[in-house]
RNA sequence: GGUCCCGUAGCCGAGUGGUUAGGCAACGGAUUGCAAAUCCGUUUACCCCAGUUCGAUUCUGGGCGGGACCUCCA
Protein backbone atom coordinates (compact mmCIF):
# COMPACT_ATOMS: atom_id res chain seq x y z
CA UNK A 1 0.00 0.00 0.00
CA UNK A 2 1.39 3.43 -0.93
CA UNK A 3 2.30 5.70 1.95
CA UNK A 4 0.73 9.11 1.66
CA UNK A 5 2.34 11.98 3.52
CA UNK A 6 1.54 15.65 3.79
CA UNK A 7 4.16 17.73 2.03
CA UNK A 8 4.42 21.20 3.56
CA UNK A 9 6.00 22.46 0.36
CA UNK A 10 3.04 21.60 -1.87
CA UNK A 11 0.49 21.67 0.93
CA UNK A 12 -0.97 18.41 -0.19
CA UNK A 13 -0.83 14.71 0.47
CA UNK A 14 1.72 12.97 -1.67
CA UNK A 15 2.66 9.41 -2.21
CA UNK A 16 6.08 8.50 -0.92
CA UNK A 17 8.13 7.67 -3.99
CA UNK A 18 11.74 7.23 -2.96
CA UNK A 19 14.51 8.47 -5.24
CA UNK A 20 16.00 4.99 -5.04
CA UNK A 21 13.32 2.29 -5.10
CA UNK A 22 13.07 0.44 -1.82
CA UNK A 23 15.24 2.90 0.07
CA UNK A 24 14.20 6.00 1.95
CA UNK A 25 16.46 8.76 3.21
CA UNK A 26 15.31 10.98 6.05
CA UNK A 27 16.87 13.98 7.72
CA UNK A 28 15.53 15.37 10.98
CA UNK A 29 16.38 18.70 12.50
CA UNK A 30 17.62 17.58 15.88
CA UNK A 31 18.21 19.09 19.27
CA UNK A 32 20.07 22.25 20.11
CA UNK A 33 22.10 21.15 23.09
CA UNK A 34 22.18 24.14 25.37
CA UNK A 35 19.37 23.08 27.71
CA UNK A 36 17.42 20.01 28.79
CA UNK A 37 15.14 18.50 26.16
CA UNK A 38 11.48 19.25 26.80
CA UNK A 39 8.31 17.41 25.92
CA UNK A 40 7.70 19.65 22.94
CA UNK A 41 11.05 18.71 21.45
CA UNK A 42 10.16 15.10 21.84
CA UNK A 43 6.82 15.38 20.19
CA UNK A 44 8.77 16.20 17.04
CA UNK A 45 11.42 13.57 17.58
CA UNK A 46 8.86 10.88 18.38
CA UNK A 47 6.96 11.81 15.24
CA UNK A 48 10.17 11.26 13.29
CA UNK A 49 10.66 7.96 15.09
CA UNK A 50 7.18 6.69 14.30
CA UNK A 51 7.61 7.78 10.69
CA UNK A 52 10.84 5.83 10.43
CA UNK A 53 9.34 2.78 12.13
CA UNK A 54 6.32 2.71 9.87
CA UNK A 55 8.30 3.23 6.68
CA UNK A 56 10.55 0.36 7.74
CA UNK A 57 7.48 -1.69 8.59
CA UNK A 58 6.36 -1.18 5.02
CA UNK A 59 9.52 -2.82 3.78
CA UNK A 60 11.74 0.12 2.97
CA UNK A 61 15.36 0.32 3.97
CA UNK A 62 15.60 3.59 5.84
CA UNK A 63 18.64 5.73 6.47
CA UNK A 64 17.99 8.32 9.10
CA UNK A 65 20.16 11.29 10.02
CA UNK A 66 19.54 13.63 12.93
CA UNK A 67 21.88 16.49 13.64
CA UNK A 68 23.04 17.68 17.02
CA UNK A 69 23.34 21.43 17.03
CA UNK A 70 26.22 22.06 19.36
CA UNK A 71 26.93 25.50 17.95
CA UNK A 72 24.39 27.70 19.65
CA UNK A 73 22.02 29.95 17.80
CA UNK A 74 22.17 33.64 18.38
CA UNK A 75 19.33 34.99 20.43
CA UNK A 76 18.87 37.97 18.13
CA UNK A 77 18.90 37.99 14.40
CA UNK A 78 21.66 40.50 14.34
CA UNK A 79 25.29 40.88 15.13
CA UNK A 80 24.94 43.62 17.67
CA UNK A 81 23.58 42.51 21.00
CA UNK A 82 23.15 38.94 19.92
CA UNK A 83 24.38 36.30 22.28
CA UNK A 84 24.73 32.68 21.41
CA UNK A 85 22.66 30.54 23.75
CA UNK A 86 25.49 28.16 24.38
CA UNK A 87 27.73 31.08 25.20
CA UNK A 88 25.08 32.50 27.50
CA UNK A 89 24.77 29.21 29.36
CA UNK A 90 28.53 29.09 29.57
CA UNK A 91 28.73 32.56 31.07
CA UNK A 92 26.12 31.68 33.69
CA UNK A 93 27.67 28.42 34.76
CA UNK A 94 31.31 29.28 34.31
CA UNK A 95 31.85 26.21 32.18
CA UNK A 96 32.90 26.13 28.58
CA UNK A 97 30.37 26.05 25.80
CA UNK A 98 31.88 22.73 24.75
CA UNK A 99 31.26 21.14 28.15
CA UNK A 100 27.69 22.33 28.20
CA UNK A 101 27.00 21.03 24.74
CA UNK A 102 28.35 17.59 25.64
CA UNK A 103 26.36 17.46 28.85
CA UNK A 104 23.03 18.20 27.18
CA UNK A 105 23.83 15.95 24.27
CA UNK A 106 24.25 13.10 26.77
CA UNK A 107 20.97 14.01 28.41
CA UNK A 108 19.28 14.01 25.03
CA UNK A 109 20.52 10.48 24.37
CA UNK A 110 19.20 9.37 27.74
CA UNK A 111 15.80 10.75 26.87
CA UNK A 112 15.83 8.98 23.52
CA UNK A 113 16.49 5.74 25.30
CA UNK A 114 13.77 6.26 27.89
CA UNK A 115 11.24 7.16 25.23
CA UNK A 116 12.04 4.05 23.20
CA UNK A 117 13.37 5.99 20.24
CA UNK A 118 15.00 3.82 17.60
CA UNK A 119 18.30 5.59 17.22
CA UNK A 120 18.94 7.35 13.92
CA UNK A 121 21.76 5.80 11.92
CA UNK A 122 23.78 8.97 12.16
CA UNK A 123 23.67 11.74 14.75
CA UNK A 124 26.42 14.11 13.65
CA UNK A 125 27.50 17.16 15.57
CA UNK A 126 27.60 20.47 13.77
CA UNK A 127 31.06 21.21 15.13
CA UNK A 128 32.42 18.14 13.34
CA UNK A 129 31.29 19.46 9.97
CA UNK A 130 32.93 22.86 9.73
CA UNK A 131 35.00 21.87 6.66
CA UNK A 132 31.94 20.55 4.83
CA UNK A 133 30.04 23.75 5.59
CA UNK A 134 33.05 25.69 4.32
CA UNK A 135 32.99 23.95 0.96
CA UNK A 136 29.38 24.97 0.41
CA UNK A 137 30.05 28.54 1.50
CA UNK A 138 33.04 28.68 -0.79
CA UNK A 139 30.98 27.54 -3.74
CA UNK A 140 28.18 29.98 -2.99
CA UNK A 141 30.71 32.81 -2.81
CA UNK A 142 32.26 31.73 -6.09
CA UNK A 143 28.85 31.65 -7.72
CA UNK A 144 28.10 35.11 -6.42
CA UNK A 145 25.05 33.85 -4.54
CA UNK A 146 26.73 34.83 -1.29
CA UNK A 147 28.81 37.85 -0.35
CA UNK A 148 31.19 38.80 2.39
CA UNK A 149 31.15 41.98 4.49
CA UNK A 150 33.62 42.51 7.34
CA UNK A 151 34.21 38.78 7.54
CA UNK A 152 30.52 37.97 7.73
CA UNK A 153 29.13 35.96 4.85
CA UNK A 154 25.51 36.31 3.81
CA UNK A 155 23.38 34.42 1.37
CA UNK A 156 21.87 36.76 -1.22
CA UNK A 157 18.23 35.78 -1.19
CA UNK A 158 17.46 37.88 -4.24
CA UNK A 159 19.72 35.58 -6.25
CA UNK A 160 17.62 32.55 -5.45
CA UNK A 161 14.24 32.81 -7.15
CA UNK A 162 12.63 30.05 -5.14
CA UNK A 163 13.09 31.73 -1.79
CA UNK A 164 9.81 31.69 0.10
CA UNK A 165 8.32 28.67 -1.63
CA UNK A 166 8.11 26.60 1.53
CA UNK A 167 6.82 29.17 3.98
CA UNK A 168 5.03 31.44 1.57
CA UNK A 169 6.93 34.38 2.96
CA UNK A 170 7.61 37.24 0.59
CA UNK A 171 9.66 40.34 1.14
CA UNK A 172 6.78 42.77 1.48
CA UNK A 173 5.24 40.83 4.28
CA UNK A 174 8.47 40.53 6.15
CA UNK A 175 8.93 44.24 5.98
CA UNK A 176 5.34 44.85 7.01
CA UNK A 177 5.97 42.72 10.03
CA UNK A 178 8.54 45.28 11.12
CA UNK A 179 10.43 42.58 12.93
CA UNK A 180 13.38 42.38 10.60
CA UNK A 181 16.41 43.64 12.44
CA UNK A 182 18.32 46.49 10.99
CA UNK A 183 21.61 45.36 9.60
CA UNK A 184 23.48 47.65 7.31
CA UNK A 185 25.72 44.85 6.12
CA UNK A 186 22.88 43.01 4.43
CA UNK A 187 22.00 43.84 0.84
CA UNK A 188 18.48 42.63 1.49
CA UNK A 189 16.75 42.28 4.86
CA UNK A 190 15.97 38.65 4.07
CA UNK A 191 19.61 37.72 3.56
CA UNK A 192 20.86 35.29 6.16
CA UNK A 193 24.27 34.52 7.58
CA UNK A 194 26.40 31.62 6.41
CA UNK A 195 29.42 32.60 8.48
CA UNK A 196 29.91 35.09 11.27
CA UNK A 197 32.74 36.70 13.12
CA UNK A 198 32.77 37.69 16.76
CA UNK A 199 35.91 37.91 18.87
CA UNK A 200 34.03 37.16 22.06
CA UNK A 201 32.72 33.85 20.79
CA UNK A 202 34.24 30.78 22.46
CA UNK A 203 33.61 28.46 19.54
CA UNK A 204 35.69 29.70 16.64
CA UNK A 205 37.36 28.21 13.63
CA UNK A 206 39.64 29.47 10.92
CA UNK A 207 37.51 30.17 7.89
CA UNK A 208 36.90 26.86 6.08
CA UNK A 209 36.49 28.71 2.79
CA UNK A 210 38.81 30.86 0.72
CA UNK A 211 39.38 34.43 1.75
CA UNK A 212 37.45 34.29 4.97
CA UNK A 213 38.03 35.36 8.53
CA UNK A 214 38.08 33.37 11.76
CA UNK A 215 34.55 32.88 13.06
CA UNK A 216 31.69 30.41 13.33
CA UNK A 217 28.98 29.09 11.03
CA UNK A 218 25.52 30.55 10.54
CA UNK A 219 22.43 28.85 11.84
CA UNK A 220 21.24 26.99 8.79
CA UNK A 221 24.28 25.77 6.93
CA UNK A 222 24.99 22.83 9.23
CA UNK A 223 21.90 20.93 8.13
CA UNK A 224 22.73 21.34 4.46
CA UNK A 225 26.26 20.12 5.02
CA UNK A 226 25.37 17.09 7.12
CA UNK A 227 22.40 16.08 5.02
CA UNK A 228 24.51 16.14 1.89
CA UNK A 229 27.41 14.36 3.56
CA UNK A 230 25.39 11.36 4.68
CA UNK A 231 22.50 11.24 2.25
CA UNK A 232 23.68 12.95 -0.92
CA UNK A 233 22.39 16.06 -2.65
CA UNK A 234 18.79 14.90 -2.72
CA UNK A 235 16.76 13.22 -0.01
CA UNK A 236 13.27 11.83 0.32
CA UNK A 237 12.02 13.31 3.58
CA UNK A 238 13.07 16.16 5.83
CA UNK A 239 11.25 16.79 9.10
CA UNK A 240 11.21 19.33 11.88
CA UNK A 241 8.93 21.29 14.12
CA UNK A 242 6.55 23.75 12.52
CA UNK A 243 8.69 26.61 13.70
CA UNK A 244 11.54 25.32 11.55
CA UNK A 245 9.62 26.01 8.38
CA UNK A 246 10.65 29.63 8.45
CA UNK A 247 13.33 30.71 8.39
CA UNK A 248 15.38 27.57 8.95
CA UNK A 249 14.09 25.27 6.25
CA UNK A 250 13.51 28.07 3.82
CA UNK A 251 17.17 28.96 4.14
CA UNK A 252 18.25 25.36 3.88
CA UNK A 253 16.45 25.03 0.59
CA UNK A 254 18.00 28.23 -0.73
CA UNK A 255 21.59 27.47 0.15
CA UNK A 256 21.42 23.78 -0.73
CA UNK A 257 19.66 24.14 -4.05
CA UNK A 258 21.79 27.12 -5.03
CA UNK A 259 24.75 24.85 -4.39
CA UNK A 260 23.57 21.65 -6.08
CA UNK A 261 21.12 23.04 -8.65
CA UNK A 262 18.84 20.16 -7.83
CA UNK A 263 15.74 19.69 -5.75
CA UNK A 264 16.93 19.17 -2.18
CA UNK A 265 13.98 17.41 -0.51
CA UNK A 266 11.02 15.55 -1.95
CA UNK A 267 8.72 15.76 1.05
CA UNK A 268 8.95 18.32 3.83
CA UNK A 269 7.11 17.35 6.98
CA UNK A 270 6.46 19.53 10.01
CA UNK A 271 5.12 18.55 13.40
CA UNK A 272 2.65 20.86 15.05
CA UNK A 273 3.66 22.26 18.41
CA UNK A 274 2.01 20.83 21.45
CA UNK A 275 0.06 22.88 23.93
CA UNK A 276 0.22 22.38 27.67
CA UNK A 277 -3.03 22.79 29.58
CA UNK A 278 -4.51 24.43 26.53
CA UNK A 279 -1.91 27.06 25.93
CA UNK A 280 1.58 27.46 24.58
CA UNK A 281 4.26 25.96 26.74
CA UNK A 282 6.54 28.59 28.13
CA UNK A 283 8.74 29.07 31.12
CA UNK A 284 7.01 32.27 32.15
CA UNK A 285 3.62 30.55 32.37
CA UNK A 286 5.05 27.81 34.56
CA UNK A 287 3.83 25.08 32.23
CA UNK A 288 7.21 24.22 30.80
CA UNK A 289 8.18 20.57 31.26
CA UNK A 290 11.36 18.78 30.42
CA UNK A 291 11.30 15.06 29.78
CA UNK A 292 13.08 14.61 33.10
CA UNK A 293 10.31 16.55 34.88
CA UNK A 294 7.66 14.14 33.69
CA UNK A 295 9.71 11.07 34.57
CA UNK A 296 10.32 12.49 38.03
CA UNK A 297 6.59 12.77 38.51
CA UNK A 298 6.52 9.00 38.34
CA UNK A 299 5.40 8.46 34.77
CA UNK A 300 7.30 5.99 32.64
CA UNK A 301 8.95 6.76 29.35
CA UNK A 302 6.38 4.53 27.73
CA UNK A 303 3.51 6.51 29.18
CA UNK A 304 5.07 9.76 28.05
CA UNK A 305 5.70 8.32 24.62
CA UNK A 306 2.09 7.19 24.31
CA UNK A 307 0.87 10.63 25.34
CA UNK A 308 3.08 12.39 22.83
CA UNK A 309 2.30 10.22 19.81
CA UNK A 310 -1.37 9.48 20.24
CA UNK A 311 -2.49 12.53 18.30
CA UNK A 312 -1.56 12.81 14.64
CA UNK A 313 1.52 14.96 14.18
CA UNK A 314 -0.21 17.71 12.23
CA UNK A 315 -2.83 18.30 14.91
CA UNK A 316 -2.09 20.36 17.94
CA UNK A 317 -1.80 18.13 20.96
CA UNK A 318 -2.93 19.30 24.35
CA UNK A 319 -0.58 17.87 26.94
CA UNK A 320 -2.08 17.40 30.41
CA UNK A 321 -1.47 15.28 33.46
CA UNK A 322 -4.85 13.69 32.85
CA UNK A 323 -3.58 12.68 29.45
CA UNK A 324 -0.67 10.89 31.08
CA UNK A 325 -3.03 9.06 33.42
CA UNK A 326 -5.18 8.02 30.50
CA UNK A 327 -2.13 6.75 28.72
CA UNK A 328 -1.26 4.63 31.73
CA UNK A 329 -4.72 3.05 31.74
CA UNK A 330 -4.76 2.54 27.99
CA UNK A 331 -1.36 0.82 27.98
CA UNK A 332 -2.50 -1.41 30.83
CA UNK A 333 -5.54 -2.46 28.83
CA UNK A 334 -3.35 -3.58 25.95
CA UNK A 335 -0.86 -5.33 28.19
CA UNK A 336 -3.56 -7.16 30.14
CA UNK A 337 -4.92 -8.45 26.89
CA UNK A 338 -1.52 -9.54 25.66
CA UNK A 339 -0.74 -11.29 28.88
CA UNK A 340 -3.90 -13.33 28.74
CA UNK A 341 -3.01 -14.30 25.19
CA UNK A 342 0.46 -15.34 26.29
CA UNK A 343 -1.10 -17.56 28.93
CA UNK A 344 -3.30 -19.17 26.33
CA UNK A 345 -0.45 -19.63 23.93
CA UNK A 346 1.73 -21.17 26.62
CA UNK A 347 -0.99 -23.47 27.87
CA UNK A 348 -1.35 -21.80 31.27
CA UNK A 349 -4.98 -20.97 30.67
CA UNK A 350 -7.58 -23.38 29.41
CA UNK A 351 -7.61 -22.86 25.67
CA UNK A 352 -10.72 -22.51 23.56
CA UNK A 353 -11.42 -22.95 19.90
CA UNK A 354 -11.23 -19.39 18.61
CA UNK A 355 -8.72 -18.88 15.86
CA UNK A 356 -7.78 -15.20 15.93
CA UNK A 357 -5.80 -15.26 12.70
CA UNK A 358 -8.64 -13.69 10.72
CA UNK A 359 -9.30 -10.79 13.09
CA UNK A 360 -5.54 -10.28 13.42
CA UNK A 361 -5.17 -9.96 9.67
CA UNK A 362 -8.07 -7.54 9.62
CA UNK A 363 -6.58 -5.43 12.39
CA UNK A 364 -3.23 -5.41 10.62
CA UNK A 365 -4.81 -4.29 7.38
CA UNK A 366 -6.72 -1.52 9.10
CA UNK A 367 -3.62 -0.42 10.96
CA UNK A 368 -1.63 -0.25 7.73
CA UNK A 369 -4.35 1.65 5.92
CA UNK A 370 -4.68 4.42 8.49
CA UNK A 371 -0.95 4.73 9.12
CA UNK A 372 -0.45 5.02 5.37
CA UNK A 373 -2.83 7.97 5.48
CA UNK A 374 -0.28 10.50 6.74
CA UNK A 375 0.45 8.59 9.95
CA UNK A 376 -2.99 8.76 11.50
CA UNK A 377 -1.89 7.38 14.85
CA UNK A 378 -5.25 8.09 16.49
CA UNK A 379 -6.95 5.76 14.07
CA UNK A 380 -4.14 3.26 14.33
CA UNK A 381 -4.67 3.13 18.08
CA UNK A 382 -8.39 2.68 17.49
CA UNK A 383 -7.57 -0.31 15.30
CA UNK A 384 -5.40 -1.75 18.06
CA UNK A 385 -8.08 -1.27 20.70
CA UNK A 386 -10.77 -2.73 18.50
CA UNK A 387 -8.56 -5.77 18.24
CA UNK A 388 -8.08 -5.83 22.01
CA UNK A 389 -11.83 -6.05 22.37
CA UNK A 390 -12.01 -8.93 19.92
CA UNK A 391 -9.25 -10.79 21.75
CA UNK A 392 -10.77 -10.25 25.17
CA UNK A 393 -14.07 -11.66 24.02
CA UNK A 394 -12.51 -14.69 22.41
CA UNK A 395 -11.63 -18.04 23.92
CA UNK A 396 -8.53 -18.42 21.82
CA UNK A 397 -6.81 -21.58 20.77
CA UNK A 398 -3.07 -21.72 21.35
CA UNK A 399 -2.49 -21.03 17.67
CA UNK A 400 -5.05 -18.26 17.71
CA UNK A 401 -3.38 -16.61 20.68
CA UNK A 402 -0.09 -16.90 18.89
CA UNK A 403 -1.47 -15.17 15.79
CA UNK A 404 -2.94 -12.37 17.89
CA UNK A 405 0.31 -11.87 19.74
CA UNK A 406 2.17 -11.57 16.46
CA UNK A 407 -0.14 -8.72 15.50
CA UNK A 408 0.55 -6.98 18.78
CA UNK A 409 4.26 -7.35 18.23
CA UNK A 410 3.83 -5.63 14.90
CA UNK A 411 1.82 -2.77 16.40
CA UNK A 412 4.46 -2.39 19.06
CA UNK A 413 7.19 -2.43 16.44
CA UNK A 414 5.61 0.57 14.70
CA UNK A 415 4.30 2.59 17.64
CA UNK A 416 6.58 1.42 20.42
CA UNK A 417 4.19 2.70 23.07
CA UNK A 418 2.88 -0.49 24.67
CA UNK A 419 6.02 -2.22 25.82
CA UNK A 420 7.39 -5.70 25.30
CA UNK A 421 5.28 -8.82 25.36
CA UNK A 422 4.30 -9.45 28.98
CA UNK A 423 5.50 -12.47 30.90
CA UNK A 424 2.74 -15.02 31.45
CA UNK A 425 3.16 -14.89 35.19
CA UNK A 426 5.21 -12.44 37.20
CA UNK A 427 4.72 -14.19 40.54
CA UNK A 428 8.22 -15.61 40.56
CA UNK A 429 9.69 -12.17 39.98
CA UNK A 430 7.93 -10.66 42.97
CA UNK A 431 9.88 -10.14 46.21
CA UNK A 432 10.00 -13.32 48.29
CA UNK A 433 8.01 -11.86 51.16
CA UNK A 434 5.18 -10.98 48.81
CA UNK A 435 5.17 -14.48 47.42
CA UNK A 436 4.85 -15.80 50.96
CA UNK A 437 1.98 -13.42 51.60
CA UNK A 438 0.26 -14.69 48.50
CA UNK A 439 0.55 -18.25 49.76
CA UNK A 440 -0.74 -17.17 53.17
CA UNK A 441 -3.68 -15.47 51.50
CA UNK A 442 -4.47 -18.60 49.53
CA UNK A 443 -4.60 -20.47 52.82
CA UNK A 444 -6.78 -17.85 54.46
CA UNK A 445 -9.20 -17.96 51.57
CA UNK A 446 -9.43 -21.76 51.75
CA UNK A 447 -10.41 -21.44 55.39
CA UNK A 448 -12.73 -18.54 54.50
CA UNK A 449 -10.83 -16.17 56.75
CA UNK A 450 -11.73 -13.17 54.58
CA UNK A 451 -10.38 -10.57 56.99
CA UNK A 452 -6.88 -12.05 56.87
CA UNK A 453 -7.09 -12.61 53.12
CA UNK A 454 -8.06 -8.99 52.48
CA UNK A 455 -5.42 -7.67 54.84
CA UNK A 456 -2.73 -9.61 52.99
CA UNK A 457 -4.06 -8.35 49.68
CA UNK A 458 -3.85 -4.78 50.95
CA UNK A 459 -0.29 -5.32 52.13
CA UNK A 460 0.69 -6.69 48.75
CA UNK A 461 -0.99 -3.76 47.05
CA UNK A 462 0.88 -1.34 49.28
CA UNK A 463 4.12 -2.91 48.05
CA UNK A 464 3.20 -2.08 44.47
CA UNK A 465 1.86 -5.44 43.37
CA UNK A 466 -1.59 -6.75 42.79
CA UNK A 467 -3.26 -10.12 43.01
CA UNK A 468 -5.01 -11.56 40.01
CA UNK A 469 -7.44 -14.34 40.90
CA UNK A 470 -7.89 -16.66 37.97
CA UNK A 471 -9.61 -20.02 37.65
CA UNK A 472 -6.18 -21.61 37.55
CA UNK A 473 -5.11 -19.94 40.78
CA UNK A 474 -3.99 -16.59 42.10
CA UNK A 475 -0.85 -14.90 40.82
CA UNK A 476 1.00 -11.65 41.35
CA UNK A 477 1.39 -8.85 38.85
CA UNK A 478 3.29 -5.63 39.04
CA UNK A 479 0.70 -2.94 39.66
C1' G B 1 -0.63 44.05 9.69
C1' G B 2 0.44 39.23 6.65
C1' U B 3 -0.06 33.74 6.34
C1' C B 4 -2.36 29.38 8.32
C1' C B 5 -4.93 25.83 11.51
C1' C B 6 -8.83 24.41 14.74
C1' G B 7 -13.87 24.51 17.39
C1' U B 8 -17.14 16.86 17.99
C1' A B 9 -20.44 14.06 23.81
C1' G B 10 -17.86 14.62 31.41
C1' C B 11 -12.47 14.78 29.39
C1' C B 12 -8.94 13.51 25.32
C1' G B 13 -9.52 12.78 20.44
C1' A B 14 -10.97 10.07 14.94
C1' G B 15 -14.20 10.34 10.97
C1' U B 16 -18.28 10.94 7.53
C1' G B 17 -23.29 14.50 2.87
C1' G B 18 -28.03 9.90 5.21
C1' U B 19 -25.37 3.86 8.84
C1' U B 20 -21.59 2.42 16.67
C1' A B 21 -14.63 5.53 15.84
C1' G B 22 -11.32 4.58 19.86
C1' G B 23 -9.31 5.71 24.85
C1' C B 24 -10.30 7.58 29.78
C1' A B 25 -14.26 8.58 33.27
C1' A B 26 -19.46 7.48 35.07
C1' C B 27 -23.76 4.22 35.77
C1' G B 28 -26.41 -0.75 35.61
C1' G B 29 -25.68 -6.08 35.04
C1' A B 30 -22.65 -10.85 34.68
C1' U B 31 -18.44 -12.96 37.24
C1' U B 32 -16.01 -12.78 42.33
C1' G B 33 -16.48 -14.38 49.50
C1' C B 34 -15.54 -8.90 48.61
C1' A B 35 -12.40 -6.81 45.11
C1' A B 36 -9.11 -6.43 40.74
C1' A B 37 -9.08 -7.88 35.65
C1' U B 38 -12.62 -9.36 31.86
C1' C B 39 -17.44 -9.45 29.39
C1' C B 40 -22.57 -7.40 28.36
C1' G B 41 -25.58 -3.01 28.45
C1' U B 42 -26.49 2.42 29.22
C1' U B 43 -25.82 7.88 29.38
C1' U B 44 -24.10 12.85 27.43
C1' A B 45 -21.94 15.20 20.25
C1' C B 46 -20.84 17.49 16.27
C1' C B 47 -19.71 26.62 18.38
C1' C B 48 -23.62 30.23 16.16
C1' C B 49 -26.23 32.14 11.74
C1' A B 50 -27.41 31.83 6.64
C1' G B 51 -26.95 29.13 1.97
C1' U B 52 -26.50 24.59 -1.35
C1' U B 53 -29.22 19.75 -0.84
C1' C B 54 -34.48 15.20 -0.52
C1' G B 55 -31.07 15.34 3.67
C1' A B 56 -25.16 18.70 6.71
C1' U B 57 -21.76 17.52 12.17
C1' U B 58 -19.62 16.69 7.19
C1' C B 59 -19.82 21.40 1.42
C1' U B 60 -20.09 27.20 0.78
C1' G B 61 -20.32 32.19 3.02
C1' G B 62 -20.50 35.16 7.41
C1' G B 63 -19.96 35.57 12.75
C1' C B 64 -17.96 34.27 17.49
C1' G B 65 -14.10 31.66 20.15
C1' G B 66 -9.19 29.28 20.58
C1' G B 67 -4.30 28.38 18.64
C1' A B 68 0.21 28.63 15.44
C1' C B 69 3.93 31.01 12.31
C1' C B 70 5.94 35.75 10.65
C1' U B 71 11.79 36.51 16.20
C1' C B 72 15.94 31.87 19.28
C1' C B 73 12.31 28.00 19.77
C1' A B 74 10.35 20.95 18.10
XYZ file of N, CA and C in Angstrom, chain A residues 27 29 192 220-221 223-224 227 238 244 247-257 264-265 268:
72
model
N 16.047 13.091 6.898
C 16.868 13.979 7.721
C 15.940 14.688 8.701
N 15.730 17.649 11.747
C 16.380 18.704 12.504
C 16.340 18.310 13.977
N 20.524 35.947 4.896
C 20.856 35.289 6.164
C 22.327 34.893 6.186
N 21.978 27.905 9.661
C 21.243 26.986 8.786
C 22.167 26.050 8.019
N 23.387 26.465 7.860
C 24.281 25.772 6.932
C 24.640 24.360 7.402
N 22.814 21.980 8.596
C 21.903 20.925 8.134
C 22.158 20.586 6.669
N 22.424 21.606 5.873
C 22.727 21.342 4.465
C 23.977 20.478 4.347
N 23.332 16.832 5.851
C 22.403 16.083 5.023
C 23.097 15.597 3.754
N 12.399 15.305 4.843
C 13.070 16.158 5.829
C 11.998 16.607 6.820
N 10.365 25.412 12.415
C 11.540 25.319 11.550
C 11.248 25.749 10.112
N 12.522 30.606 9.615
C 13.325 30.714 8.391
C 14.200 29.490 8.099
N 14.350 28.597 9.068
C 15.383 27.572 8.951
C 15.302 26.752 7.650
N 14.177 26.136 7.425
C 14.093 25.266 6.252
C 14.071 26.047 4.944
N 13.497 27.218 5.001
C 13.510 28.073 3.815
C 14.961 28.369 3.420
N 15.767 28.646 4.397
C 17.172 28.962 4.137
C 17.949 27.723 3.700
N 17.593 26.599 4.297
C 18.254 25.356 3.882
C 18.023 25.076 2.412
N 16.774 25.265 1.993
C 16.454 25.029 0.586
C 17.283 25.955 -0.292
N 17.293 27.223 0.089
C 17.998 28.226 -0.733
C 19.473 27.873 -0.879
N 20.145 27.667 0.233
C 21.593 27.467 0.151
C 21.941 26.113 -0.472
N 21.129 25.110 -0.186
C 21.419 23.784 -0.727
C 21.153 23.716 -2.226
N 20.003 24.231 -2.633
C 19.655 24.140 -4.050
C 20.492 25.098 -4.891
N 16.318 19.687 -3.406
C 16.934 19.172 -2.184
C 16.100 18.056 -1.560
N 14.844 18.330 -1.267
C 13.984 17.412 -0.508
C 12.697 17.143 -1.269
N 8.674 17.612 2.580
C 8.951 18.322 3.829
C 7.814 18.031 4.795
